[in-house]
Amino acid sequence: MAFPENFLWGGATAANQCEGAYDEDGKGLSIQDVLPHGFGPRTEGPTEDNLKLKGIDHYHRYKEDIALFAEMGFKVYRFSIAWSRIYPTGEEETPNEAGLQFYERILDECEKYAIEPLITISHYETPLNLAEKYNGWTNRKMIDFYLKYCRTLFERFKGRVKYWITFNEINSLLRQPFMSGAICTPKAELSPSDLYQAMHHELTASALAVKLGHEIDPDYRIGCMVVGITIYPLTPNPDDILKVMDLDNDMYFFLDIHCRGEYPYYAERRFREKGIHLDIRPEDLEALKNTVDFVAFSYYSSNCVPFEHDARVKEESLFQCDGVGMAD
């Protein structure tokens, strides 16, 4: 069986892993610059053991890298833009021109080899300032910071980029709140209400980005992205099966909202049973109706779970690939 002619075969990188040049041309610090091992524990600042600070020096070697992609027959290149390369602290009124010009050069090379660009807007790259000053996505102000960033990208690259992803692996927020949500509160101290409030802010921002992108260019195709780990019940015991259904909902929860434009029934039940109270405003519910054009997912491994097992082991096993998962 052959792939259709328009099938997009390619690869992906993450800015925080490949670019390097973490402090060049006006780039600000991102949360990844204080995460030497990808997802924790964080340091006070950049350290020599953080290999991502140099990456593969894609910032300076992008031409030869993309030439190699073309030699491999890539038809699409998914890459992320470093938010802090465009808005170093996230709060600037005007973007960093040097950062925008770098990504324009990336697009020049893609066009040279007829490689379709697919851009991830936020790939674990929140400016560190927004994490430390606002506690990341627990704060509703993050929506406006993010939309300002989106508008800059949508307007600057109009006509050159068709495919966009709003957030990389957005459901990872539930297990990696600093890496995924720029939340500085230690995970053990983070209340379920605060965690799901951050999730709500990200989902609202994602939907508003879809709306904004379609207004700027109706030809844009804007999608969502989740970690798609397949989980199987360890035994036919109904308790094991119900446990898998509950864990699956951690992923479907995000897809339902992105694709159907509203909270699913099981989310409301989960909130009720766990005493989770969220600030969900009428305008948020209206915003969520802006559904995505496509769904993307990372698949690293499958897993089996029984009903009764240590919660810490469960989290580590389900997301055992987080250390490398950002490479997609």
mmCIF file of C-alpha atoms in Angstrom:
data_model
loop_
_atom_site.group_PDB
_atom_site.id
_atom_site.type_symbol
_atom_site.label_atom_id
_atom_site.label_comp_id
_atom_site.label_asym_id
_atom_site.label_seq_id
_atom_site.Cartn_x
_atom_site.Cartn_y
_atom_site.Cartn_z
ATOM 1 C CA MET A 1 0.000 0.000 0.000
ATOM 2 C CA ALA A 2 1.466 3.358 -1.039
ATOM 3 C CA PHE A 3 1.061 6.671 0.729
ATOM 4 C CA PRO A 4 -1.070 9.214 -1.165
ATOM 5 C CA GLU A 5 0.762 11.883 -3.158
ATOM 6 C CA ASN A 6 -0.054 14.632 -0.679
ATOM 7 C CA PHE A 7 1.105 12.636 2.379
ATOM 8 C CA LEU A 8 3.432 14.779 4.498
ATOM 9 C CA TRP A 9 6.400 12.678 5.604
ATOM 10 C CA GLY A 10 8.928 14.430 7.787
ATOM 11 C CA GLY A 11 10.371 15.053 11.211
ATOM 12 C CA ALA A 12 10.347 17.430 14.125
ATOM 13 C CA THR A 13 12.562 19.378 16.483
ATOM 14 C CA ALA A 14 11.991 21.415 19.621
ATOM 15 C CA ALA A 15 13.641 24.825 19.875
ATOM 16 C CA ASN A 16 14.733 24.262 23.456
ATOM 17 C CA GLN A 17 16.550 21.049 22.541
ATOM 18 C CA CYS A 18 18.194 21.878 19.246
ATOM 19 C CA GLU A 19 18.781 25.614 18.839
ATOM 20 C CA GLY A 20 21.313 26.462 21.518
ATOM 21 C CA ALA A 21 22.253 30.170 21.524
ATOM 22 C CA TYR A 22 20.107 30.576 24.611
ATOM 23 C CA ASP A 23 21.469 34.061 25.326
ATOM 24 C CA GLU A 24 22.138 35.399 21.821
ATOM 25 C CA ASP A 25 20.435 38.137 19.809
ATOM 26 C CA GLY A 26 18.160 39.303 22.585
ATOM 27 C CA LYS A 27 16.673 35.967 23.623
ATOM 28 C CA GLY A 28 15.406 35.855 27.193
ATOM 29 C CA LEU A 29 15.530 32.907 29.567
ATOM 30 C CA SER A 30 12.845 30.258 29.240
ATOM 31 C CA ILE A 31 11.781 27.667 31.771
ATOM 32 C CA GLN A 32 13.893 25.111 29.876
ATOM 33 C CA ASP A 33 17.043 27.096 30.583
ATOM 34 C CA VAL A 34 16.690 26.161 34.258
ATOM 35 C CA LEU A 35 15.717 22.525 33.596
ATOM 36 C CA PRO A 36 18.960 20.677 32.806
ATOM 37 C CA HIS A 37 17.180 17.323 32.530
ATOM 38 C CA GLY A 38 14.111 18.485 30.673
ATOM 39 C CA PHE A 39 11.464 18.250 33.362
ATOM 40 C CA GLY A 40 13.031 18.717 36.769
ATOM 41 C CA PRO A 41 14.309 19.554 39.216
ATOM 42 C CA ARG A 42 14.888 23.156 38.206
ATOM 43 C CA THR A 43 17.980 25.220 38.974
ATOM 44 C CA GLU A 44 18.251 28.877 39.872
ATOM 45 C CA GLY A 45 19.708 29.729 36.486
ATOM 46 C CA PRO A 46 21.473 28.263 33.450
ATOM 47 C CA THR A 47 24.135 25.700 34.389
ATOM 48 C CA GLU A 48 26.959 24.044 32.465
ATOM 49 C CA ASP A 49 25.342 20.597 32.698
ATOM 50 C CA ASN A 50 22.296 21.805 30.761
ATOM 51 C CA LEU A 51 23.163 20.470 27.321
ATOM 52 C CA LYS A 52 20.127 22.184 25.824
ATOM 53 C CA LEU A 53 21.856 25.549 26.215
ATOM 54 C CA LYS A 54 24.044 24.518 23.255
ATOM 55 C CA GLY A 55 21.790 21.905 21.665
ATOM 56 C CA ILE A 56 23.075 20.899 18.230
ATOM 57 C CA ASP A 57 23.760 24.568 17.488
ATOM 58 C CA HIS A 58 20.795 24.656 15.114
ATOM 59 C CA TYR A 59 20.693 28.426 15.576
ATOM 60 C CA HIS A 60 23.920 28.702 13.581
ATOM 61 C CA ARG A 61 23.788 25.466 11.551
ATOM 62 C CA TYR A 62 20.151 25.454 10.453
ATOM 63 C CA LYS A 63 21.042 25.615 6.754
ATOM 64 C CA GLU A 64 22.990 22.375 6.780
ATOM 65 C CA ASP A 65 20.452 20.747 9.105
ATOM 66 C CA ILE A 66 17.546 21.510 6.769
ATOM 67 C CA ALA A 67 19.620 20.432 3.774
ATOM 68 C CA LEU A 68 20.020 17.055 5.493
ATOM 69 C CA PHE A 69 16.244 16.923 6.063
ATOM 70 C CA ALA A 70 15.730 17.472 2.349
ATOM 71 C CA GLU A 71 18.272 14.757 1.529
ATOM 72 C CA MET A 72 16.196 12.388 3.686
ATOM 73 C CA GLY A 73 13.112 13.196 1.639
ATOM 74 C CA PHE A 74 11.254 15.255 4.257
ATOM 75 C CA LYS A 75 8.083 16.880 2.953
ATOM 76 C CA VAL A 76 7.215 18.561 6.256
ATOM 77 C CA TYR A 77 9.312 19.978 9.080
ATOM 78 C CA ARG A 78 7.630 20.519 12.409
ATOM 79 C CA PHE A 79 9.603 22.937 14.554
ATOM 80 C CA SER A 80 8.815 25.115 17.519
ATOM 81 C CA ILE A 81 9.435 28.795 18.032
ATOM 82 C CA ALA A 82 11.111 29.827 21.266
ATOM 83 C CA TRP A 83 8.626 32.201 22.868
ATOM 84 C CA SER A 84 11.428 33.949 24.787
ATOM 85 C CA ARG A 85 13.308 34.554 21.534
ATOM 86 C CA ILE A 86 10.333 36.643 20.342
ATOM 87 C CA TYR A 87 9.282 38.180 23.672
ATOM 88 C CA PRO A 88 12.260 37.782 26.046
ATOM 89 C CA THR A 89 10.236 38.313 29.239
ATOM 90 C CA GLY A 90 6.794 37.794 27.722
ATOM 91 C CA GLU A 91 5.751 41.300 28.768
ATOM 92 C CA GLU A 92 7.372 43.457 26.063
ATOM 93 C CA GLU A 93 5.083 45.589 23.917
ATOM 94 C CA THR A 94 7.091 44.945 20.767
ATOM 95 C CA PRO A 95 8.749 41.702 19.669
ATOM 96 C CA ASN A 96 12.443 41.028 19.323
ATOM 97 C CA GLU A 97 13.150 41.589 15.637
ATOM 98 C CA ALA A 98 16.282 39.441 15.626
ATOM 99 C CA GLY A 99 14.237 36.478 16.809
ATOM 100 C CA LEU A 100 11.633 36.916 14.096
ATOM 101 C CA GLN A 101 14.325 37.227 11.454
ATOM 102 C CA PHE A 102 15.893 33.947 12.575
ATOM 103 C CA TYR A 103 12.651 32.071 11.959
ATOM 104 C CA GLU A 104 12.217 33.840 8.635
ATOM 105 C CA ARG A 105 15.580 32.370 7.637
ATOM 106 C CA ILE A 106 14.325 28.930 8.715
ATOM 107 C CA LEU A 107 11.315 29.399 6.431
ATOM 108 C CA ASP A 108 13.609 30.507 3.595
ATOM 109 C CA GLU A 109 15.424 27.184 3.800
ATOM 110 C CA CYS A 110 12.189 25.203 3.987
ATOM 111 C CA GLU A 111 10.921 26.949 0.869
ATOM 112 C CA LYS A 112 14.221 26.309 -0.867
ATOM 113 C CA TYR A 113 13.687 22.550 -0.545
ATOM 114 C CA ALA A 114 9.871 22.577 -0.853
ATOM 115 C CA ILE A 115 9.471 21.443 2.759
ATOM 116 C CA GLU A 116 6.133 22.355 4.361
ATOM 117 C CA PRO A 117 6.665 24.095 7.737
ATOM 118 C CA LEU A 118 4.488 23.099 10.678
ATOM 119 C CA ILE A 119 5.037 25.395 13.657
ATOM 120 C CA THR A 120 4.428 24.638 17.309
ATOM 121 C CA ILE A 121 3.718 27.938 19.032
ATOM 122 C CA SER A 122 4.409 26.841 22.616
ATOM 123 C CA HIS A 123 6.655 23.829 23.176
ATOM 124 C CA TYR A 124 7.608 23.896 26.876
ATOM 125 C CA GLU A 125 9.193 27.292 26.165
ATOM 126 C CA THR A 126 7.376 29.759 28.412
ATOM 127 C CA PRO A 127 9.519 32.800 29.264
ATOM 128 C CA LEU A 128 10.970 32.266 32.731
ATOM 129 C CA ASN A 129 9.806 35.734 33.794
ATOM 130 C CA LEU A 130 6.158 34.731 33.290
ATOM 131 C CA ALA A 131 6.689 31.653 35.428
ATOM 132 C CA GLU A 132 8.337 33.514 38.276
ATOM 133 C CA LYS A 133 6.213 36.681 38.202
ATOM 134 C CA TYR A 134 2.775 35.217 37.479
ATOM 135 C CA ASN A 135 3.160 31.542 38.459
ATOM 136 C CA GLY A 136 2.619 30.586 34.858
ATOM 137 C CA TRP A 137 -0.715 29.381 33.598
ATOM 138 C CA THR A 138 -2.395 29.488 36.997
ATOM 139 C CA ASN A 139 -2.767 33.198 36.205
ATOM 140 C CA ARG A 140 -5.425 34.354 33.741
ATOM 141 C CA LYS A 141 -3.108 37.126 32.517
ATOM 142 C CA MET A 142 -1.162 34.449 30.663
ATOM 143 C CA ILE A 143 -3.932 34.275 28.072
ATOM 144 C CA ASP A 144 -3.248 37.818 26.879
ATOM 145 C CA PHE A 145 0.535 37.353 26.898
ATOM 146 C CA TYR A 146 0.126 34.229 24.790
ATOM 147 C CA LEU A 147 -2.319 35.811 22.336
ATOM 148 C CA LYS A 148 0.006 38.783 21.808
ATOM 149 C CA TYR A 149 2.737 36.290 20.932
ATOM 150 C CA CYS A 150 0.378 34.368 18.618
ATOM 151 C CA ARG A 151 -0.713 37.519 16.817
ATOM 152 C CA THR A 152 2.905 38.420 16.147
ATOM 153 C CA LEU A 153 3.590 35.014 14.591
ATOM 154 C CA PHE A 154 0.329 34.810 12.644
ATOM 155 C CA GLU A 155 0.793 38.256 11.118
ATOM 156 C CA ARG A 156 4.524 38.008 10.447
ATOM 157 C CA PHE A 157 4.400 34.598 8.769
ATOM 158 C CA LYS A 158 1.106 34.957 6.929
ATOM 159 C CA GLY A 159 1.372 33.396 3.500
ATOM 160 C CA ARG A 160 4.458 31.385 4.468
ATOM 161 C CA VAL A 161 3.067 28.975 7.079
ATOM 162 C CA LYS A 162 -0.176 27.041 6.826
ATOM 163 C CA TYR A 163 -0.052 24.545 9.709
ATOM 164 C CA TRP A 164 0.177 25.491 13.394
ATOM 165 C CA ILE A 165 -0.048 23.683 16.737
ATOM 166 C CA THR A 166 -1.063 25.800 19.728
ATOM 167 C CA PHE A 167 0.570 23.822 22.579
ATOM 168 C CA ASN A 168 2.854 20.820 22.540
ATOM 169 C CA GLU A 169 1.481 17.854 24.523
ATOM 170 C CA ILE A 170 -0.963 20.048 26.401
ATOM 171 C CA ASN A 171 -2.202 17.200 28.622
ATOM 172 C CA SER A 172 1.267 16.828 30.145
ATOM 173 C CA LEU A 173 0.300 19.782 32.349
ATOM 174 C CA LEU A 174 -1.435 17.371 34.723
ATOM 175 C CA ARG A 175 1.842 15.622 35.528
ATOM 176 C CA GLN A 176 4.570 18.152 34.762
ATOM 177 C CA PRO A 177 3.142 21.511 35.899
ATOM 178 C CA PHE A 178 6.401 23.490 35.678
ATOM 179 C CA MET A 179 7.634 22.108 32.357
ATOM 180 C CA SER A 180 4.218 22.218 30.706
ATOM 181 C CA GLY A 181 2.507 25.041 32.555
ATOM 182 C CA ALA A 182 5.373 27.196 33.898
ATOM 183 C CA ILE A 183 3.881 26.763 37.379
ATOM 184 C CA CYS A 184 6.444 27.486 40.094
ATOM 185 C CA THR A 185 4.382 26.109 42.974
ATOM 186 C CA PRO A 186 5.895 22.718 43.921
ATOM 187 C CA LYS A 187 3.751 19.931 42.561
ATOM 188 C CA ALA A 188 3.165 18.464 46.022
ATOM 189 C CA GLU A 189 1.741 21.826 47.165
ATOM 190 C CA LEU A 190 -0.360 22.498 44.069
ATOM 191 C CA SER A 191 -4.078 22.077 44.727
ATOM 192 C CA PRO A 192 -6.219 20.226 42.167
ATOM 193 C CA SER A 193 -8.226 23.410 41.680
ATOM 194 C CA ASP A 194 -5.096 25.423 40.840
ATOM 195 C CA LEU A 195 -3.849 22.729 38.466
ATOM 196 C CA TYR A 196 -7.130 22.454 36.568
ATOM 197 C CA GLN A 197 -7.498 26.244 36.553
ATOM 198 C CA ALA A 198 -4.164 26.435 34.733
ATOM 199 C CA MET A 199 -5.438 23.791 32.341
ATOM 200 C CA HIS A 200 -8.575 25.836 31.718
ATOM 201 C CA HIS A 201 -6.506 28.936 30.974
ATOM 202 C CA GLU A 202 -4.380 27.027 28.451
ATOM 203 C CA LEU A 203 -7.421 25.516 26.751
ATOM 204 C CA THR A 204 -9.102 28.913 26.562
ATOM 205 C CA ALA A 205 -5.936 30.476 25.151
ATOM 206 C CA SER A 206 -5.661 27.682 22.592
ATOM 207 C CA ALA A 207 -9.233 28.211 21.412
ATOM 208 C CA LEU A 208 -8.762 31.975 21.202
ATOM 209 C CA ALA A 209 -5.581 31.419 19.192
ATOM 210 C CA VAL A 210 -7.579 29.310 16.721
ATOM 211 C CA LYS A 211 -10.093 32.139 16.402
ATOM 212 C CA LEU A 212 -7.369 34.761 16.007
ATOM 213 C CA GLY A 213 -5.457 32.740 13.441
ATOM 214 C CA HIS A 214 -8.532 32.137 11.306
ATOM 215 C CA GLU A 215 -9.345 35.855 11.402
ATOM 216 C CA ILE A 216 -5.843 36.775 10.238
ATOM 217 C CA ASP A 217 -5.713 34.088 7.549
ATOM 218 C CA PRO A 218 -8.706 31.836 6.801
ATOM 219 C CA ASP A 219 -6.327 29.379 5.135
ATOM 220 C CA TYR A 220 -4.515 28.663 8.398
ATOM 221 C CA ARG A 221 -4.955 25.136 9.763
ATOM 222 C CA ILE A 222 -4.504 25.208 13.513
ATOM 223 C CA GLY A 223 -4.406 22.060 15.602
ATOM 224 C CA CYS A 224 -3.940 20.709 19.102
ATOM 225 C CA MET A 225 -1.390 18.215 20.369
ATOM 226 C CA VAL A 226 -1.470 15.606 23.164
ATOM 227 C CA VAL A 227 0.662 12.848 24.628
ATOM 228 C CA GLY A 228 -1.049 9.738 23.266
ATOM 229 C CA ILE A 229 0.146 6.911 25.508
ATOM 230 C CA THR A 230 -1.992 3.805 25.041
ATOM 231 C CA ILE A 231 -2.942 2.137 28.324
ATOM 232 C CA TYR A 232 -4.235 -1.417 28.699
ATOM 233 C CA PRO A 233 -5.846 -3.033 31.742
ATOM 234 C CA LEU A 234 -3.494 -5.533 33.350
ATOM 235 C CA THR A 235 -6.307 -8.063 33.789
ATOM 236 C CA PRO A 236 -9.950 -8.437 32.665
ATOM 237 C CA ASN A 237 -10.995 -7.416 36.161
ATOM 238 C CA PRO A 238 -13.629 -4.641 35.811
ATOM 239 C CA ASP A 239 -11.703 -2.542 38.337
ATOM 240 C CA ASP A 240 -8.661 -2.566 36.066
ATOM 241 C CA ILE A 241 -10.781 -1.643 33.069
ATOM 242 C CA LEU A 242 -12.416 1.244 34.902
ATOM 243 C CA LYS A 243 -9.013 2.483 36.035
ATOM 244 C CA VAL A 244 -7.821 2.554 32.411
ATOM 245 C CA MET A 245 -10.943 4.460 31.380
ATOM 246 C CA ASP A 246 -10.250 7.039 34.077
ATOM 247 C CA LEU A 247 -6.613 7.445 32.992
ATOM 248 C CA ASP A 248 -7.621 7.647 29.329
ATOM 249 C CA ASN A 249 -9.889 10.540 30.213
ATOM 250 C CA ASP A 250 -6.792 12.533 31.188
ATOM 251 C CA MET A 251 -6.090 12.646 27.438
ATOM 252 C CA TYR A 252 -9.623 12.590 26.022
ATOM 253 C CA PHE A 253 -10.510 15.474 28.333
ATOM 254 C CA PHE A 254 -8.267 17.796 26.309
ATOM 255 C CA LEU A 255 -9.278 16.379 22.942
ATOM 256 C CA ASP A 256 -12.984 16.691 23.715
ATOM 257 C CA ILE A 257 -12.631 20.354 24.581
ATOM 258 C CA HIS A 258 -10.394 21.107 21.603
ATOM 259 C CA CYS A 259 -12.542 19.204 19.108
ATOM 260 C CA ARG A 260 -16.078 19.537 20.481
ATOM 261 C CA GLY A 261 -15.779 22.965 22.022
ATOM 262 C CA GLU A 262 -17.100 22.204 25.487
ATOM 263 C CA TYR A 263 -16.293 20.395 28.705
ATOM 264 C CA PRO A 264 -17.290 16.706 28.600
ATOM 265 C CA TYR A 265 -19.707 15.258 31.131
ATOM 266 C CA TYR A 266 -17.004 13.222 32.869
ATOM 267 C CA ALA A 267 -14.982 16.390 33.539
ATOM 268 C CA GLU A 268 -17.872 17.927 35.410
ATOM 269 C CA ARG A 269 -18.272 14.736 37.433
ATOM 270 C CA ARG A 270 -14.549 14.633 38.209
ATOM 271 C CA PHE A 271 -14.643 18.236 39.403
ATOM 272 C CA ARG A 272 -17.648 17.538 41.569
ATOM 273 C CA GLU A 273 -16.259 14.367 43.124
ATOM 274 C CA LYS A 274 -12.841 15.897 43.842
ATOM 275 C CA GLY A 275 -14.134 19.225 45.099
ATOM 276 C CA ILE A 276 -12.479 21.152 42.269
ATOM 277 C CA HIS A 277 -13.790 24.684 41.777
ATOM 278 C CA LEU A 278 -12.793 26.699 38.718
ATOM 279 C CA ASP A 279 -13.230 30.268 37.553
ATOM 280 C CA ILE A 280 -14.899 29.539 34.216
ATOM 281 C CA ARG A 281 -16.437 32.667 32.769
ATOM 282 C CA PRO A 282 -19.198 32.908 30.150
ATOM 283 C CA GLU A 283 -16.745 34.388 27.662
ATOM 284 C CA ASP A 284 -14.465 31.385 28.218
ATOM 285 C CA LEU A 285 -17.226 28.967 27.283
ATOM 286 C CA GLU A 286 -17.913 30.990 24.164
ATOM 287 C CA ALA A 287 -14.210 30.986 23.290
ATOM 288 C CA LEU A 288 -13.954 27.206 23.602
ATOM 289 C CA LYS A 289 -16.369 26.838 20.690
ATOM 290 C CA ASN A 290 -13.478 27.737 18.371
ATOM 291 C CA THR A 291 -12.473 24.153 17.660
ATOM 292 C CA VAL A 292 -9.239 22.940 16.090
ATOM 293 C CA ASP A 293 -8.706 21.919 12.471
ATOM 294 C CA PHE A 294 -6.676 18.804 13.261
ATOM 295 C CA VAL A 295 -5.355 16.637 16.083
ATOM 296 C CA ALA A 296 -1.693 15.719 16.569
ATOM 297 C CA PHE A 297 -0.195 13.373 19.143
ATOM 298 C CA SER A 298 3.079 11.991 20.437
ATOM 299 C CA TYR A 299 3.178 8.235 20.879
ATOM 300 C CA TYR A 300 6.155 6.827 22.774
ATOM 301 C CA SER A 301 5.013 3.601 24.371
ATOM 302 C CA SER A 302 2.076 1.623 25.695
ATOM 303 C CA ASN A 303 1.511 0.585 29.304
ATOM 304 C CA CYS A 304 -0.495 -1.758 31.496
ATOM 305 C CA VAL A 305 -2.021 -0.734 34.804
ATOM 306 C CA PRO A 306 -3.847 -2.536 37.599
ATOM 307 C CA PHE A 307 -6.438 -0.860 39.787
ATOM 308 C CA GLU A 308 -4.317 -0.898 42.952
ATOM 309 C CA HIS A 309 -0.764 0.361 42.595
ATOM 310 C CA ASP A 310 1.487 3.033 43.984
ATOM 311 C CA ALA A 311 0.454 6.458 42.622
ATOM 312 C CA ARG A 312 4.047 7.629 42.325
ATOM 313 C CA VAL A 313 4.994 4.603 40.226
ATOM 314 C CA LYS A 314 1.899 5.175 38.097
ATOM 315 C CA GLU A 315 2.906 8.723 37.237
ATOM 316 C CA GLU A 316 6.514 7.841 36.520
ATOM 317 C CA SER A 317 5.573 4.907 34.325
ATOM 318 C CA LEU A 318 2.897 6.720 32.368
ATOM 319 C CA PHE A 319 5.235 9.583 31.618
ATOM 320 C CA GLN A 320 8.534 7.730 31.688
ATOM 321 C CA CYS A 321 9.429 9.308 28.335
ATOM 322 C CA ASP A 322 9.043 12.918 29.478
ATOM 323 C CA GLY A 323 12.804 13.340 29.604
ATOM 324 C CA VAL A 324 13.065 12.639 25.883
ATOM 325 C CA GLY A 325 9.489 13.240 24.891
ATOM 326 C CA MET A 326 9.987 16.820 23.884
ATOM 327 C CA ALA A 327 11.983 15.682 20.877
ATOM 328 C CA ASP A 328 8.891 14.112 19.325
#
